[in-house]
Amino acid sequence: MNIRLIAIASGALLTAAALAGCTAGASGKDPGMGSMSGMTHGSSSPAATSDHNQADVTFAMSMVPHHQQAIEMSDTLLAKQGIDARVTELAQKIKAAQQPEIDTMNGWLDTWGQKSDMGGMDMGGDGTMSQQDMDALRNASGADASKLFLTQMIQHHQGAITMATTETEQGTATDAVALAKKIAAAQSAEIATMKQLLASL
């Protein structure tokens, strides 16, 4: 009789333990999975850039070709001989800074279902160089090329700062506004550097 009671009690304890384990596993798994799923969804969702307005779109669509022209100007200068080393270093710095920003803005435009329009966009008044300006830089050499590059890039940067300021005031996409502030600060500093270089050439 005692042996039978012990066996029954042991069986009941084992069953209870198994049920408790299953319950704990289920209750532990579901919240964990739900929490992990929520984290994954939250981290992959481009919330900062999807909450945008037309000012954000205009900023990215205009700044991409603007940056691309700055890189073209830098490449034109870097292909020349007899350029002041300080000006060469600045051109390399501009390229290194602006290509990643182009990639970032193109990513936003893809997210927003937009595309930057390099051709046919009239960006007059934003510091963009005309074809004649680009030809003049291409044909210049030596110290003249250095001076022309700096003069043109100051104008180019001033246009970018104007565009960035508009985005800061009117944009709603937090990432785009942050980039606009970064561009304005960096290019303001570069303008000061270029003015000093011009004075020394």
JSON list of C-alpha atoms in Angstrom, two decimals:
[
{"chain": "A", "resi": 1, "resn": "MET", "atom": "CA", "xyz": [0.00, 0.00, 0.00]},
{"chain": "A", "resi": 2, "resn": "ASN", "atom": "CA", "xyz": [2.79, 2.41, 0.87]},
{"chain": "A", "resi": 3, "resn": "ILE", "atom": "CA", "xyz": [4.75, 1.49, -2.25]},
{"chain": "A", "resi": 4, "resn": "ARG", "atom": "CA", "xyz": [1.66, 2.12, -4.40]},
{"chain": "A", "resi": 5, "resn": "LEU", "atom": "CA", "xyz": [1.05, 5.52, -2.80]},
{"chain": "A", "resi": 6, "resn": "ILE", "atom": "CA", "xyz": [4.68, 6.48, -3.29]},
{"chain": "A", "resi": 7, "resn": "ALA", "atom": "CA", "xyz": [4.52, 5.48, -6.96]},
{"chain": "A", "resi": 8, "resn": "ILE", "atom": "CA", "xyz": [1.30, 7.47, -7.50]},
{"chain": "A", "resi": 9, "resn": "ALA", "atom": "CA", "xyz": [2.74, 10.51, -5.70]},
{"chain": "A", "resi": 10, "resn": "SER", "atom": "CA", "xyz": [5.96, 10.34, -7.70]},
{"chain": "A", "resi": 11, "resn": "GLY", "atom": "CA", "xyz": [4.01, 10.11, -10.94]},
{"chain": "A", "resi": 12, "resn": "ALA", "atom": "CA", "xyz": [1.90, 13.11, -9.98]},
{"chain": "A", "resi": 13, "resn": "LEU", "atom": "CA", "xyz": [4.97, 15.15, -9.13]},
{"chain": "A", "resi": 14, "resn": "LEU", "atom": "CA", "xyz": [6.64, 14.29, -12.43]},
{"chain": "A", "resi": 15, "resn": "THR", "atom": "CA", "xyz": [3.50, 15.23, -14.36]},
{"chain": "A", "resi": 16, "resn": "ALA", "atom": "CA", "xyz": [3.18, 18.52, -12.50]},
{"chain": "A", "resi": 17, "resn": "ALA", "atom": "CA", "xyz": [6.83, 19.33, -13.13]},
{"chain": "A", "resi": 18, "resn": "ALA", "atom": "CA", "xyz": [6.48, 18.57, -16.83]},
{"chain": "A", "resi": 19, "resn": "LEU", "atom": "CA", "xyz": [3.37, 20.72, -17.12]},
{"chain": "A", "resi": 20, "resn": "ALA", "atom": "CA", "xyz": [5.07, 23.55, -15.26]},
{"chain": "A", "resi": 21, "resn": "GLY", "atom": "CA", "xyz": [8.07, 23.32, -17.58]},
{"chain": "A", "resi": 22, "resn": "CYS", "atom": "CA", "xyz": [5.87, 23.47, -20.67]},
{"chain": "A", "resi": 23, "resn": "THR", "atom": "CA", "xyz": [3.90, 26.39, -19.30]},
{"chain": "A", "resi": 24, "resn": "ALA", "atom": "CA", "xyz": [7.06, 28.30, -18.40]},
{"chain": "A", "resi": 25, "resn": "GLY", "atom": "CA", "xyz": [8.55, 27.56, -21.81]},
{"chain": "A", "resi": 26, "resn": "ALA", "atom": "CA", "xyz": [5.45, 28.76, -23.63]},
{"chain": "A", "resi": 27, "resn": "SER", "atom": "CA", "xyz": [4.98, 31.85, -21.52]},
{"chain": "A", "resi": 28, "resn": "GLY", "atom": "CA", "xyz": [8.69, 32.64, -21.73]},
{"chain": "A", "resi": 29, "resn": "LYS", "atom": "CA", "xyz": [8.89, 32.06, -25.48]},
{"chain": "A", "resi": 30, "resn": "ASP", "atom": "CA", "xyz": [5.91, 34.07, -26.67]},
{"chain": "A", "resi": 31, "resn": "PRO", "atom": "CA", "xyz": [6.76, 37.40, -25.02]},
{"chain": "A", "resi": 32, "resn": "GLY", "atom": "CA", "xyz": [10.39, 36.95, -26.03]},
{"chain": "A", "resi": 33, "resn": "MET", "atom": "CA", "xyz": [9.51, 36.30, -29.64]},
{"chain": "A", "resi": 34, "resn": "GLY", "atom": "CA", "xyz": [7.06, 39.15, -29.66]},
{"chain": "A", "resi": 35, "resn": "SER", "atom": "CA", "xyz": [9.60, 41.49, -28.17]},
{"chain": "A", "resi": 36, "resn": "MET", "atom": "CA", "xyz": [12.31, 40.41, -30.59]},
{"chain": "A", "resi": 37, "resn": "SER", "atom": "CA", "xyz": [9.97, 40.74, -33.53]},
{"chain": "A", "resi": 38, "resn": "GLY", "atom": "CA", "xyz": [9.05, 44.22, -32.43]},
{"chain": "A", "resi": 39, "resn": "MET", "atom": "CA", "xyz": [12.69, 45.20, -32.07]},
{"chain": "A", "resi": 40, "resn": "THR", "atom": "CA", "xyz": [13.55, 43.88, -35.50]},
{"chain": "A", "resi": 41, "resn": "HIS", "atom": "CA", "xyz": [10.65, 45.68, -37.09]},
{"chain": "A", "resi": 42, "resn": "GLY", "atom": "CA", "xyz": [11.46, 48.88, -35.26]},
{"chain": "A", "resi": 43, "resn": "SER", "atom": "CA", "xyz": [15.15, 48.83, -36.17]},
{"chain": "A", "resi": 44, "resn": "SER", "atom": "CA", "xyz": [14.59, 48.01, -39.84]},
{"chain": "A", "resi": 45, "resn": "SER", "atom": "CA", "xyz": [11.88, 50.59, -40.39]},
{"chain": "A", "resi": 46, "resn": "PRO", "atom": "CA", "xyz": [13.33, 53.88, -41.72]},
{"chain": "A", "resi": 47, "resn": "ALA", "atom": "CA", "xyz": [11.03, 55.92, -39.48]},
{"chain": "A", "resi": 48, "resn": "ALA", "atom": "CA", "xyz": [13.20, 59.03, -39.49]},
{"chain": "A", "resi": 49, "resn": "THR", "atom": "CA", "xyz": [13.35, 59.28, -43.27]},
{"chain": "A", "resi": 50, "resn": "SER", "atom": "CA", "xyz": [9.88, 57.98, -44.17]},
{"chain": "A", "resi": 51, "resn": "ASP", "atom": "CA", "xyz": [8.22, 60.81, -42.21]},
{"chain": "A", "resi": 52, "resn": "HIS", "atom": "CA", "xyz": [9.10, 63.40, -44.81]},
{"chain": "A", "resi": 53, "resn": "ASN", "atom": "CA", "xyz": [7.59, 66.27, -46.75]},
{"chain": "A", "resi": 54, "resn": "GLN", "atom": "CA", "xyz": [8.15, 67.94, -50.10]},
{"chain": "A", "resi": 55, "resn": "ALA", "atom": "CA", "xyz": [10.98, 70.09, -48.71]},
{"chain": "A", "resi": 56, "resn": "ASP", "atom": "CA", "xyz": [12.92, 66.92, -47.86]},
{"chain": "A", "resi": 57, "resn": "VAL", "atom": "CA", "xyz": [12.40, 65.54, -51.36]},
{"chain": "A", "resi": 58, "resn": "THR", "atom": "CA", "xyz": [13.44, 68.81, -52.99]},
{"chain": "A", "resi": 59, "resn": "PHE", "atom": "CA", "xyz": [16.52, 69.01, -50.78]},
{"chain": "A", "resi": 60, "resn": "ALA", "atom": "CA", "xyz": [17.74, 65.51, -51.67]},
{"chain": "A", "resi": 61, "resn": "MET", "atom": "CA", "xyz": [16.84, 65.76, -55.36]},
{"chain": "A", "resi": 62, "resn": "SER", "atom": "CA", "xyz": [18.68, 69.08, -55.67]},
{"chain": "A", "resi": 63, "resn": "MET", "atom": "CA", "xyz": [21.65, 68.31, -53.45]},
{"chain": "A", "resi": 64, "resn": "VAL", "atom": "CA", "xyz": [22.59, 65.04, -55.16]},
{"chain": "A", "resi": 65, "resn": "PRO", "atom": "CA", "xyz": [23.44, 66.61, -58.55]},
{"chain": "A", "resi": 66, "resn": "HIS", "atom": "CA", "xyz": [24.89, 69.62, -56.74]},
{"chain": "A", "resi": 67, "resn": "HIS", "atom": "CA", "xyz": [27.30, 67.34, -54.86]},
{"chain": "A", "resi": 68, "resn": "GLN", "atom": "CA", "xyz": [28.02, 65.43, -58.06]},
{"chain": "A", "resi": 69, "resn": "GLN", "atom": "CA", "xyz": [29.14, 68.63, -59.76]},
{"chain": "A", "resi": 70, "resn": "ALA", "atom": "CA", "xyz": [31.42, 69.45, -56.82]},
{"chain": "A", "resi": 71, "resn": "ILE", "atom": "CA", "xyz": [33.04, 66.03, -57.26]},
{"chain": "A", "resi": 72, "resn": "GLU", "atom": "CA", "xyz": [33.40, 66.65, -61.00]},
{"chain": "A", "resi": 73, "resn": "MET", "atom": "CA", "xyz": [35.07, 70.00, -60.28]},
{"chain": "A", "resi": 74, "resn": "SER", "atom": "CA", "xyz": [37.42, 68.31, -57.81]},
{"chain": "A", "resi": 75, "resn": "ASP", "atom": "CA", "xyz": [38.26, 65.55, -60.29]},
{"chain": "A", "resi": 76, "resn": "THR", "atom": "CA", "xyz": [39.01, 68.18, -62.95]},
{"chain": "A", "resi": 77, "resn": "LEU", "atom": "CA", "xyz": [41.43, 69.93, -60.62]},
{"chain": "A", "resi": 78, "resn": "LEU", "atom": "CA", "xyz": [43.07, 66.72, -59.38]},
{"chain": "A", "resi": 79, "resn": "ALA", "atom": "CA", "xyz": [43.86, 65.69, -62.97]},
{"chain": "A", "resi": 80, "resn": "LYS", "atom": "CA", "xyz": [46.06, 68.78, -63.43]},
{"chain": "A", "resi": 81, "resn": "GLN", "atom": "CA", "xyz": [49.76, 69.30, -62.77]},
{"chain": "A", "resi": 82, "resn": "GLY", "atom": "CA", "xyz": [51.28, 72.19, -60.84]},
{"chain": "A", "resi": 83, "resn": "ILE", "atom": "CA", "xyz": [48.39, 72.64, -58.41]},
{"chain": "A", "resi": 84, "resn": "ASP", "atom": "CA", "xyz": [49.09, 73.96, -54.92]},
{"chain": "A", "resi": 85, "resn": "ALA", "atom": "CA", "xyz": [49.21, 71.00, -52.52]},
{"chain": "A", "resi": 86, "resn": "ARG", "atom": "CA", "xyz": [46.79, 72.68, -50.11]},
{"chain": "A", "resi": 87, "resn": "VAL", "atom": "CA", "xyz": [44.21, 73.09, -52.88]},
{"chain": "A", "resi": 88, "resn": "THR", "atom": "CA", "xyz": [44.70, 69.47, -53.96]},
{"chain": "A", "resi": 89, "resn": "GLU", "atom": "CA", "xyz": [44.14, 68.33, -50.37]},
{"chain": "A", "resi": 90, "resn": "LEU", "atom": "CA", "xyz": [40.93, 70.36, -50.18]},
{"chain": "A", "resi": 91, "resn": "ALA", "atom": "CA", "xyz": [39.62, 68.85, -53.44]},
{"chain": "A", "resi": 92, "resn": "GLN", "atom": "CA", "xyz": [40.30, 65.36, -52.11]},
{"chain": "A", "resi": 93, "resn": "LYS", "atom": "CA", "xyz": [38.52, 66.22, -48.86]},
{"chain": "A", "resi": 94, "resn": "ILE", "atom": "CA", "xyz": [35.46, 67.47, -50.76]},
{"chain": "A", "resi": 95, "resn": "LYS", "atom": "CA", "xyz": [35.27, 64.24, -52.76]},
{"chain": "A", "resi": 96, "resn": "ALA", "atom": "CA", "xyz": [35.64, 62.08, -49.65]},
{"chain": "A", "resi": 97, "resn": "ALA", "atom": "CA", "xyz": [32.88, 63.93, -47.81]},
{"chain": "A", "resi": 98, "resn": "GLN", "atom": "CA", "xyz": [30.33, 64.34, -50.57]},
{"chain": "A", "resi": 99, "resn": "GLN", "atom": "CA", "xyz": [30.22, 60.89, -52.21]},
{"chain": "A", "resi": 100, "resn": "PRO", "atom": "CA", "xyz": [28.91, 59.17, -49.04]},
{"chain": "A", "resi": 101, "resn": "GLU", "atom": "CA", "xyz": [26.32, 61.95, -48.68]},
{"chain": "A", "resi": 102, "resn": "ILE", "atom": "CA", "xyz": [25.20, 61.34, -52.27]},
{"chain": "A", "resi": 103, "resn": "ASP", "atom": "CA", "xyz": [24.77, 57.64, -51.48]},
{"chain": "A", "resi": 104, "resn": "THR", "atom": "CA", "xyz": [22.77, 58.47, -48.35]},
{"chain": "A", "resi": 105, "resn": "MET", "atom": "CA", "xyz": [20.44, 60.88, -50.13]},
{"chain": "A", "resi": 106, "resn": "ASN", "atom": "CA", "xyz": [19.89, 58.48, -53.03]},
{"chain": "A", "resi": 107, "resn": "GLY", "atom": "CA", "xyz": [18.91, 55.87, -50.44]},
{"chain": "A", "resi": 108, "resn": "TRP", "atom": "CA", "xyz": [16.31, 58.25, -49.01]},
{"chain": "A", "resi": 109, "resn": "LEU", "atom": "CA", "xyz": [14.95, 59.02, -52.47]},
{"chain": "A", "resi": 110, "resn": "ASP", "atom": "CA", "xyz": [14.57, 55.30, -53.14]},
{"chain": "A", "resi": 111, "resn": "THR", "atom": "CA", "xyz": [12.71, 54.92, -49.83]},
{"chain": "A", "resi": 112, "resn": "TRP", "atom": "CA", "xyz": [10.46, 57.83, -50.75]},
{"chain": "A", "resi": 113, "resn": "GLY", "atom": "CA", "xyz": [9.82, 56.50, -54.27]},
{"chain": "A", "resi": 114, "resn": "GLN", "atom": "CA", "xyz": [11.75, 59.38, -55.87]},
{"chain": "A", "resi": 115, "resn": "LYS", "atom": "CA", "xyz": [14.81, 59.68, -58.07]},
{"chain": "A", "resi": 116, "resn": "SER", "atom": "CA", "xyz": [17.36, 62.45, -58.35]},
{"chain": "A", "resi": 117, "resn": "ASP", "atom": "CA", "xyz": [17.21, 64.15, -61.73]},
{"chain": "A", "resi": 118, "resn": "MET", "atom": "CA", "xyz": [20.70, 65.07, -62.90]},
{"chain": "A", "resi": 119, "resn": "GLY", "atom": "CA", "xyz": [19.59, 66.20, -66.30]},
{"chain": "A", "resi": 120, "resn": "GLY", "atom": "CA", "xyz": [17.28, 69.08, -67.03]},
{"chain": "A", "resi": 121, "resn": "MET", "atom": "CA", "xyz": [17.12, 70.40, -63.49]},
{"chain": "A", "resi": 122, "resn": "ASP", "atom": "CA", "xyz": [17.47, 74.15, -63.45]},
{"chain": "A", "resi": 123, "resn": "MET", "atom": "CA", "xyz": [19.23, 74.89, -60.20]},
{"chain": "A", "resi": 124, "resn": "GLY", "atom": "CA", "xyz": [20.00, 78.52, -60.96]},
{"chain": "A", "resi": 125, "resn": "GLY", "atom": "CA", "xyz": [20.89, 80.58, -57.94]},
{"chain": "A", "resi": 126, "resn": "ASP", "atom": "CA", "xyz": [22.19, 77.67, -55.92]},
{"chain": "A", "resi": 127, "resn": "GLY", "atom": "CA", "xyz": [25.83, 78.10, -56.85]},
{"chain": "A", "resi": 128, "resn": "THR", "atom": "CA", "xyz": [25.82, 75.55, -59.64]},
{"chain": "A", "resi": 129, "resn": "MET", "atom": "CA", "xyz": [28.47, 76.10, -62.30]},
{"chain": "A", "resi": 130, "resn": "SER", "atom": "CA", "xyz": [27.41, 76.65, -65.92]},
{"chain": "A", "resi": 131, "resn": "GLN", "atom": "CA", "xyz": [28.96, 74.68, -68.75]},
{"chain": "A", "resi": 132, "resn": "GLN", "atom": "CA", "xyz": [31.11, 77.72, -69.52]},
{"chain": "A", "resi": 133, "resn": "ASP", "atom": "CA", "xyz": [32.34, 77.73, -65.92]},
{"chain": "A", "resi": 134, "resn": "MET", "atom": "CA", "xyz": [33.22, 74.04, -66.13]},
{"chain": "A", "resi": 135, "resn": "ASP", "atom": "CA", "xyz": [35.03, 74.57, -69.45]},
{"chain": "A", "resi": 136, "resn": "ALA", "atom": "CA", "xyz": [37.01, 77.45, -67.96]},
{"chain": "A", "resi": 137, "resn": "LEU", "atom": "CA", "xyz": [38.15, 75.26, -65.07]},
{"chain": "A", "resi": 138, "resn": "ARG", "atom": "CA", "xyz": [39.00, 72.44, -67.46]},
{"chain": "A", "resi": 139, "resn": "ASN", "atom": "CA", "xyz": [41.15, 74.73, -69.59]},
{"chain": "A", "resi": 140, "resn": "ALA", "atom": "CA", "xyz": [42.94, 76.51, -66.75]},
{"chain": "A", "resi": 141, "resn": "SER", "atom": "CA", "xyz": [46.35, 75.44, -65.51]},
{"chain": "A", "resi": 142, "resn": "GLY", "atom": "CA", "xyz": [48.76, 75.98, -62.64]},
{"chain": "A", "resi": 143, "resn": "ALA", "atom": "CA", "xyz": [48.06, 78.78, -60.20]},
{"chain": "A", "resi": 144, "resn": "ASP", "atom": "CA", "xyz": [45.20, 80.05, -62.38]},
{"chain": "A", "resi": 145, "resn": "ALA", "atom": "CA", "xyz": [43.47, 76.69, -62.06]},
{"chain": "A", "resi": 146, "resn": "SER", "atom": "CA", "xyz": [43.91, 76.70, -58.29]},
{"chain": "A", "resi": 147, "resn": "LYS", "atom": "CA", "xyz": [42.46, 80.19, -57.98]},
{"chain": "A", "resi": 148, "resn": "LEU", "atom": "CA", "xyz": [39.55, 79.46, -60.32]},
{"chain": "A", "resi": 149, "resn": "PHE", "atom": "CA", "xyz": [38.71, 76.23, -58.50]},
{"chain": "A", "resi": 150, "resn": "LEU", "atom": "CA", "xyz": [38.63, 78.03, -55.16]},
{"chain": "A", "resi": 151, "resn": "THR", "atom": "CA", "xyz": [36.56, 80.91, -56.50]},
{"chain": "A", "resi": 152, "resn": "GLN", "atom": "CA", "xyz": [34.05, 78.59, -58.11]},
{"chain": "A", "resi": 153, "resn": "MET", "atom": "CA", "xyz": [33.87, 76.24, -55.13]},
{"chain": "A", "resi": 154, "resn": "ILE", "atom": "CA", "xyz": [33.20, 79.11, -52.73]},
{"chain": "A", "resi": 155, "resn": "GLN", "atom": "CA", "xyz": [30.21, 80.07, -54.87]},
{"chain": "A", "resi": 156, "resn": "HIS", "atom": "CA", "xyz": [29.19, 76.42, -55.12]},
{"chain": "A", "resi": 157, "resn": "HIS", "atom": "CA", "xyz": [29.38, 75.93, -51.35]},
{"chain": "A", "resi": 158, "resn": "GLN", "atom": "CA", "xyz": [27.39, 79.11, -50.70]},
{"chain": "A", "resi": 159, "resn": "GLY", "atom": "CA", "xyz": [24.60, 77.70, -52.85]},
{"chain": "A", "resi": 160, "resn": "ALA", "atom": "CA", "xyz": [24.68, 74.42, -50.95]},
{"chain": "A", "resi": 161, "resn": "ILE", "atom": "CA", "xyz": [24.46, 76.27, -47.63]},
{"chain": "A", "resi": 162, "resn": "THR", "atom": "CA", "xyz": [21.38, 78.14, -48.86]},
{"chain": "A", "resi": 163, "resn": "MET", "atom": "CA", "xyz": [19.76, 74.84, -49.86]},
{"chain": "A", "resi": 164, "resn": "ALA", "atom": "CA", "xyz": [20.71, 73.24, -46.54]},
{"chain": "A", "resi": 165, "resn": "THR", "atom": "CA", "xyz": [19.32, 76.19, -44.57]},
{"chain": "A", "resi": 166, "resn": "THR", "atom": "CA", "xyz": [15.99, 75.87, -46.39]},
{"chain": "A", "resi": 167, "resn": "GLU", "atom": "CA", "xyz": [15.88, 72.18, -45.52]},
{"chain": "A", "resi": 168, "resn": "THR", "atom": "CA", "xyz": [16.68, 72.90, -41.88]},
{"chain": "A", "resi": 169, "resn": "GLU", "atom": "CA", "xyz": [13.81, 75.38, -41.70]},
{"chain": "A", "resi": 170, "resn": "GLN", "atom": "CA", "xyz": [11.20, 73.48, -43.72]},
{"chain": "A", "resi": 171, "resn": "GLY", "atom": "CA", "xyz": [12.09, 69.76, -43.71]},
{"chain": "A", "resi": 172, "resn": "THR", "atom": "CA", "xyz": [10.49, 67.16, -41.43]},
{"chain": "A", "resi": 173, "resn": "ALA", "atom": "CA", "xyz": [12.67, 64.07, -42.04]},
{"chain": "A", "resi": 174, "resn": "THR", "atom": "CA", "xyz": [15.01, 64.12, -39.05]},
{"chain": "A", "resi": 175, "resn": "ASP", "atom": "CA", "xyz": [17.90, 62.43, -40.88]},
{"chain": "A", "resi": 176, "resn": "ALA", "atom": "CA", "xyz": [17.66, 64.87, -43.78]},
{"chain": "A", "resi": 177, "resn": "VAL", "atom": "CA", "xyz": [17.54, 67.89, -41.48]},
{"chain": "A", "resi": 178, "resn": "ALA", "atom": "CA", "xyz": [20.56, 66.55, -39.57]},
{"chain": "A", "resi": 179, "resn": "LEU", "atom": "CA", "xyz": [22.49, 66.11, -42.82]},
{"chain": "A", "resi": 180, "resn": "ALA", "atom": "CA", "xyz": [21.53, 69.62, -43.93]},
{"chain": "A", "resi": 181, "resn": "LYS", "atom": "CA", "xyz": [22.95, 71.05, -40.70]},
{"chain": "A", "resi": 182, "resn": "LYS", "atom": "CA", "xyz": [26.12, 69.00, -41.17]},
{"chain": "A", "resi": 183, "resn": "ILE", "atom": "CA", "xyz": [26.54, 70.23, -44.76]},
{"chain": "A", "resi": 184, "resn": "ALA", "atom": "CA", "xyz": [26.02, 73.86, -43.75]},
{"chain": "A", "resi": 185, "resn": "ALA", "atom": "CA", "xyz": [28.58, 73.64, -40.94]},
{"chain": "A", "resi": 186, "resn": "ALA", "atom": "CA", "xyz": [31.21, 71.73, -42.95]},
{"chain": "A", "resi": 187, "resn": "GLN", "atom": "CA", "xyz": [30.94, 73.88, -46.05]},
{"chain": "A", "resi": 188, "resn": "SER", "atom": "CA", "xyz": [30.96, 77.12, -44.06]},
{"chain": "A", "resi": 189, "resn": "ALA", "atom": "CA", "xyz": [34.28, 76.00, -42.56]},
{"chain": "A", "resi": 190, "resn": "GLU", "atom": "CA", "xyz": [35.59, 75.07, -46.01]},
{"chain": "A", "resi": 191, "resn": "ILE", "atom": "CA", "xyz": [34.62, 78.49, -47.39]},
{"chain": "A", "resi": 192, "resn": "ALA", "atom": "CA", "xyz": [36.72, 80.12, -44.68]},
{"chain": "A", "resi": 193, "resn": "THR", "atom": "CA", "xyz": [39.63, 77.85, -45.59]},
{"chain": "A", "resi": 194, "resn": "MET", "atom": "CA", "xyz": [39.26, 78.58, -49.31]},
{"chain": "A", "resi": 195, "resn": "LYS", "atom": "CA", "xyz": [39.22, 82.33, -48.73]},
{"chain": "A", "resi": 196, "resn": "GLN", "atom": "CA", "xyz": [42.46, 82.03, -46.78]},
{"chain": "A", "resi": 197, "resn": "LEU", "atom": "CA", "xyz": [44.00, 79.94, -49.56]},
{"chain": "A", "resi": 198, "resn": "LEU", "atom": "CA", "xyz": [42.93, 82.45, -52.20]},
{"chain": "A", "resi": 199, "resn": "ALA", "atom": "CA", "xyz": [44.56, 85.24, -50.27]},
{"chain": "A", "resi": 200, "resn": "SER", "atom": "CA", "xyz": [47.83, 83.32, -50.10]},
{"chain": "A", "resi": 201, "resn": "LEU", "atom": "CA", "xyz": [48.07, 82.26, -53.75]}
]
